[in-house]
Short mmCIF file of C-alpha atoms in Angstrom, two decimals:
data_model
loop_
_atom_site.label_atom_id
_atom_site.label_comp_id
_atom_site.label_asym_id
_atom_site.label_seq_id
_atom_site.Cartn_x
_atom_site.Cartn_y
_atom_site.Cartn_z
CA MET J 12 161.78 109.92 158.64
CA SER J 13 161.14 113.54 157.72
CA LEU J 14 164.08 115.75 156.83
CA LEU J 15 162.58 118.78 158.58
CA ASN J 16 160.12 118.87 161.47
CA VAL J 17 158.78 122.15 162.84
CA ASN J 18 156.67 121.70 165.95
CA ASN J 19 154.47 124.15 167.88
CA LEU J 20 156.37 127.24 166.76
CA LYS J 21 155.18 130.48 168.35
CA LYS J 22 156.54 134.00 167.92
CA SER J 23 155.38 137.38 169.24
CA PHE J 24 156.68 140.87 168.69
CA GLY J 25 155.67 142.82 171.76
CA SER J 26 151.98 142.17 172.31
CA THR J 27 151.43 141.02 168.71
CA GLU J 28 151.33 137.26 168.32
CA VAL J 29 152.62 136.63 164.79
CA LEU J 30 152.94 132.84 164.85
CA LYS J 31 150.44 130.74 166.79
CA ASP J 32 151.47 127.10 167.11
CA ILE J 33 152.93 126.35 163.66
CA SER J 34 153.71 122.70 162.90
CA PHE J 35 154.68 121.01 159.63
CA SER J 36 157.13 118.48 158.22
CA LEU J 37 159.05 118.16 154.99
CA GLU J 38 160.46 115.02 153.38
CA GLU J 39 163.83 115.03 151.64
CA GLY J 40 163.41 116.11 148.01
CA GLU J 41 160.00 117.70 148.59
CA THR J 42 159.00 121.24 147.69
CA LEU J 43 156.66 123.07 150.03
CA SER J 44 154.94 126.32 149.03
CA VAL J 45 153.61 128.65 151.71
CA ILE J 46 150.82 130.98 150.60
CA GLY J 47 148.66 133.56 152.33
CA SER J 48 147.95 137.26 152.58
CA SER J 49 150.58 139.79 153.60
CA GLY J 50 150.94 139.76 157.37
CA SER J 51 149.83 136.14 157.73
CA GLY J 52 153.20 135.10 159.18
CA LYS J 53 154.75 133.39 156.15
CA THR J 54 158.05 135.30 156.19
CA THR J 55 158.33 135.03 159.97
CA VAL J 56 158.25 131.24 159.66
CA LEU J 57 161.20 131.39 157.25
CA ARG J 58 163.07 133.82 159.47
CA CYS J 59 162.56 131.59 162.49
CA ILE J 60 163.81 128.41 160.85
CA ASN J 61 166.79 130.35 159.43
CA PHE J 62 167.60 131.70 162.91
CA LEU J 63 167.09 135.31 161.90
CA GLU J 64 164.38 135.42 164.57
CA THR J 65 164.23 133.36 167.75
CA PRO J 66 160.90 131.58 168.33
CA ASP J 67 159.29 132.00 171.75
CA GLU J 68 158.14 128.39 171.83
CA GLY J 69 158.57 125.25 169.77
CA THR J 70 161.22 122.98 168.30
CA ILE J 71 163.00 122.60 164.94
CA SER J 72 164.51 119.24 163.97
CA ILE J 73 166.65 118.07 161.06
CA ARG J 74 166.63 114.29 160.46
CA ASP J 75 165.14 113.77 163.93
CA GLU J 76 167.93 115.76 165.59
CA VAL J 77 166.57 118.75 167.51
CA ILE J 78 168.59 121.78 166.42
CA PHE J 79 166.41 124.29 168.27
CA ASP J 80 164.30 123.97 171.41
CA ALA J 81 162.85 127.22 172.70
CA ALA J 82 162.85 125.81 176.23
CA THR J 83 166.66 125.82 176.28
CA ASP J 84 167.84 127.85 173.28
CA LYS J 85 166.23 131.27 173.70
CA LYS J 86 169.59 133.02 174.10
CA LEU J 87 171.76 131.48 171.41
CA SER J 88 175.16 133.03 170.76
CA ASP J 89 175.84 134.47 167.32
CA SER J 90 178.26 131.63 166.59
CA ALA J 91 175.65 129.03 167.56
CA LYS J 92 173.09 130.69 165.29
CA ARG J 93 175.56 130.70 162.38
CA LYS J 94 176.24 126.99 162.85
CA LYS J 95 172.54 126.08 162.99
CA ARG J 96 171.85 128.36 160.01
CA LEU J 97 174.08 126.16 157.83
CA HIS J 98 171.22 123.67 157.57
CA PHE J 99 169.26 126.26 155.57
CA GLY J 100 169.87 128.50 152.58
CA LEU J 101 167.71 131.60 152.28
CA VAL J 102 167.03 133.57 149.10
CA PHE J 103 165.60 136.99 149.94
CA GLN J 104 163.04 139.08 148.04
CA SER J 105 165.54 141.84 147.25
CA PHE J 106 168.60 139.72 146.40
CA ASN J 107 170.83 141.17 149.20
CA LEU J 108 173.99 140.77 147.12
CA PHE J 109 177.13 142.57 148.23
CA PRO J 110 177.54 145.40 145.70
CA GLN J 111 181.33 145.54 146.08
CA TYR J 112 181.78 141.90 145.04
CA THR J 113 181.43 140.22 141.65
CA ALA J 114 178.85 137.51 141.04
CA LEU J 115 181.47 134.82 141.65
CA GLU J 116 182.74 136.53 144.79
CA ASN J 117 179.18 136.76 146.15
CA VAL J 118 178.75 133.03 145.61
CA THR J 119 182.09 132.00 147.11
CA LEU J 120 182.33 134.44 150.04
CA ALA J 121 180.59 132.28 152.67
CA PRO J 122 182.37 129.02 151.70
CA LEU J 123 185.71 130.85 151.79
CA LEU J 124 184.97 132.22 155.25
CA LEU J 125 183.93 128.74 156.37
CA SER J 126 187.12 127.26 154.89
CA ASN J 127 189.07 129.17 157.52
CA SER J 128 187.38 127.10 160.22
CA ASP J 129 185.92 123.65 159.59
CA SER J 130 185.57 123.26 155.82
CA ASN J 131 187.67 120.68 153.96
CA MET J 132 187.47 122.53 150.64
CA SER J 133 190.44 124.41 149.23
CA LYS J 134 190.12 127.89 147.74
CA ALA J 135 190.55 126.43 144.25
CA GLU J 136 187.75 123.90 144.90
CA ILE J 137 185.48 126.64 146.23
CA LYS J 138 186.09 128.79 143.15
CA LEU J 139 185.37 125.83 140.86
CA GLN J 140 182.16 125.08 142.74
CA GLY J 141 181.14 128.75 142.44
CA LEU J 142 181.70 128.71 138.69
CA GLU J 143 179.70 125.47 138.38
CA LEU J 144 176.80 126.98 140.34
CA LEU J 145 176.78 130.08 138.14
CA GLU J 146 176.78 127.84 135.09
CA LYS J 147 173.84 125.94 136.57
CA MET J 148 172.03 129.28 136.87
CA GLY J 149 172.83 130.15 133.24
CA LEU J 150 175.30 132.84 134.32
CA SER J 151 178.69 131.40 133.41
CA ASP J 152 179.41 134.53 131.35
CA ARG J 153 178.55 136.85 134.24
CA ALA J 154 181.02 135.61 136.87
CA LYS J 155 183.07 138.83 136.81
CA ASN J 156 180.10 141.20 136.70
CA TYR J 157 179.10 143.28 139.71
CA PRO J 158 175.45 143.35 140.86
CA HIS J 159 174.78 146.75 139.27
CA GLN J 160 175.79 145.24 135.92
CA LEU J 161 173.15 142.52 136.20
CA SER J 162 169.40 142.54 135.66
CA GLY J 163 167.09 141.82 138.58
CA GLY J 164 166.54 138.29 137.35
CA GLN J 165 170.27 137.70 137.02
CA GLN J 166 170.88 139.08 140.51
CA GLN J 167 168.27 136.73 141.95
CA ARG J 168 169.89 133.78 140.18
CA VAL J 169 173.24 134.76 141.71
CA ALA J 170 171.47 134.85 145.08
CA ILE J 171 170.16 131.32 144.48
CA ALA J 172 173.67 130.13 143.59
CA ARG J 173 174.99 131.76 146.76
CA ALA J 174 172.36 129.98 148.88
CA LEU J 175 173.28 126.64 147.27
CA ALA J 176 177.02 127.13 147.80
CA LEU J 177 176.97 125.85 151.38
CA LYS J 178 174.96 122.76 150.41
CA PRO J 179 172.03 123.39 152.78
CA ASP J 180 169.60 120.68 153.79
CA VAL J 181 166.68 122.97 152.94
CA LEU J 182 166.66 125.83 150.42
CA CYS J 183 164.22 128.62 151.36
CA PHE J 184 162.77 131.34 149.16
CA ASP J 185 160.99 134.43 150.48
CA GLU J 186 158.79 135.64 147.61
CA PRO J 187 161.70 135.31 145.15
CA THR J 188 159.96 137.11 142.28
CA SER J 189 158.24 139.95 144.15
CA ALA J 190 161.01 142.48 143.41
CA LEU J 191 161.20 141.57 139.71
CA ASP J 192 159.55 143.07 136.67
CA PRO J 193 157.01 140.64 135.18
CA GLU J 194 159.22 139.84 132.18
CA LEU J 195 162.05 138.75 134.51
CA THR J 196 159.91 136.57 136.75
CA GLY J 197 159.89 133.63 134.34
CA GLU J 198 163.66 133.14 134.31
CA VAL J 199 163.80 132.84 138.11
CA LEU J 200 160.78 130.53 138.28
CA LYS J 201 162.42 128.35 135.60
CA VAL J 202 165.50 127.90 137.80
CA ILE J 203 163.36 127.01 140.84
CA ARG J 204 161.34 124.57 138.75
CA GLU J 205 164.57 122.88 137.63
CA LEU J 206 165.75 122.63 141.25
CA ALA J 207 162.45 120.97 142.17
CA GLU J 208 162.90 118.49 139.31
CA GLN J 209 166.34 117.70 140.75
CA ASN J 210 164.68 116.87 144.10
CA THR J 211 166.11 119.84 145.95
CA THR J 212 164.33 120.17 149.29
CA MET J 213 162.70 123.61 149.27
CA ILE J 214 160.30 125.90 151.09
CA ILE J 215 158.93 128.68 148.89
CA VAL J 216 156.88 131.60 150.18
CA THR J 217 155.15 132.83 147.06
CA HIS J 218 152.24 134.74 145.57
CA GLU J 219 152.55 132.78 142.31
CA MET J 220 149.56 130.45 142.74
CA GLY J 221 149.94 128.62 139.43
CA PHE J 222 153.61 128.04 140.12
CA ALA J 223 152.87 126.77 143.64
CA ARG J 224 150.26 124.36 142.28
CA ASP J 225 152.44 123.02 139.47
CA VAL J 226 155.85 122.83 141.17
CA ALA J 227 155.25 122.19 144.87
CA ASP J 228 154.49 118.80 146.36
CA LYS J 229 152.65 120.37 149.29
CA VAL J 230 151.06 123.74 150.04
CA ILE J 231 150.45 125.45 153.35
CA PHE J 232 147.90 128.27 153.53
CA MET J 233 148.48 130.64 156.45
CA ASP J 234 146.19 133.29 157.85
CA GLY J 235 146.51 135.29 161.06
CA GLY J 236 149.57 133.40 162.23
CA ILE J 237 148.09 129.91 161.93
CA ILE J 238 148.10 127.15 159.33
CA VAL J 239 144.53 127.07 158.08
CA GLU J 240 145.02 124.30 155.55
CA GLN J 241 147.84 122.12 154.26
CA GLY J 242 148.02 119.22 151.86
CA PRO J 243 148.95 118.20 148.30
CA ALA J 244 149.51 121.34 146.21
CA ALA J 245 146.91 120.72 143.50
CA GLU J 246 144.33 119.67 146.09
CA VAL J 247 144.73 122.76 148.28
CA ILE J 248 144.78 125.24 145.39
CA ASN J 249 142.22 123.63 143.10
CA SER J 250 139.85 122.18 145.72
CA PRO J 251 140.40 123.90 149.08
CA LYS J 252 138.37 122.56 151.98
CA HIS J 253 138.34 125.58 154.30
CA GLU J 254 136.21 128.65 153.61
CA ARG J 255 139.08 131.01 154.43
CA THR J 256 141.31 129.27 151.88
CA LYS J 257 138.53 129.44 149.29
CA ALA J 258 138.03 133.16 149.93
CA PHE J 259 141.74 133.88 149.63
CA LEU J 260 142.16 131.96 146.38
CA THR J 261 138.97 133.41 144.88
CA GLY J 262 140.08 136.92 145.76
CA TYR J 263 143.53 136.25 144.43
CA SER J 264 142.20 135.01 141.09
CA LYS J 265 140.32 138.30 140.69
CA ASN J 266 143.44 140.46 141.17
#
């Protein structure tokens, strides 16, 4: 049984069809990398499964339970979206930390808000979990720092800790190193690599081809809103079958 099943996902913005029948599955503990040119639809896929966009067609299932069906769920309430979103954690390109909160406060904010409704964790337990997550990110000495006091790499690691705080089924990354200076990219990729080694279920939209090949179990190559090729990471990146995939990877290696 797959942990995540995405079936026949379609999404248009006005007359522009951005996603054209996207389907894939993900096993628990697997890492999936999504590659492709800008505008291919990679980020829209993440936004749809995180309920930041509503697909026009298709279904999304977690452990064989349908959590979204476009036939019936096109007008979800904000509260329904928030509940469904708990299955996923999303790490954005540009960190999106709250500048008025410390690193620890950024990590614990959502669990504390949830504790007012249906969470069984106490405030003390949430704080302890936040400190443990920051330690896991190598930031135990930065808990009281505000975002402006942190480097880009440190901010992104706080963002990863924040995404993990609600214990999502699937952790998603939208080009997590694209806003970082090259010397800071390695520290973030190291954390993601460690999460993969710990069998964290992840979807990573990335332009880091070597990283995708070495860390991901599977790779999807998207172009023009469709999945052109998908399969084992090393196979897709080292020996692509489709001409469009070959052209993309050849062009990328020349950049």
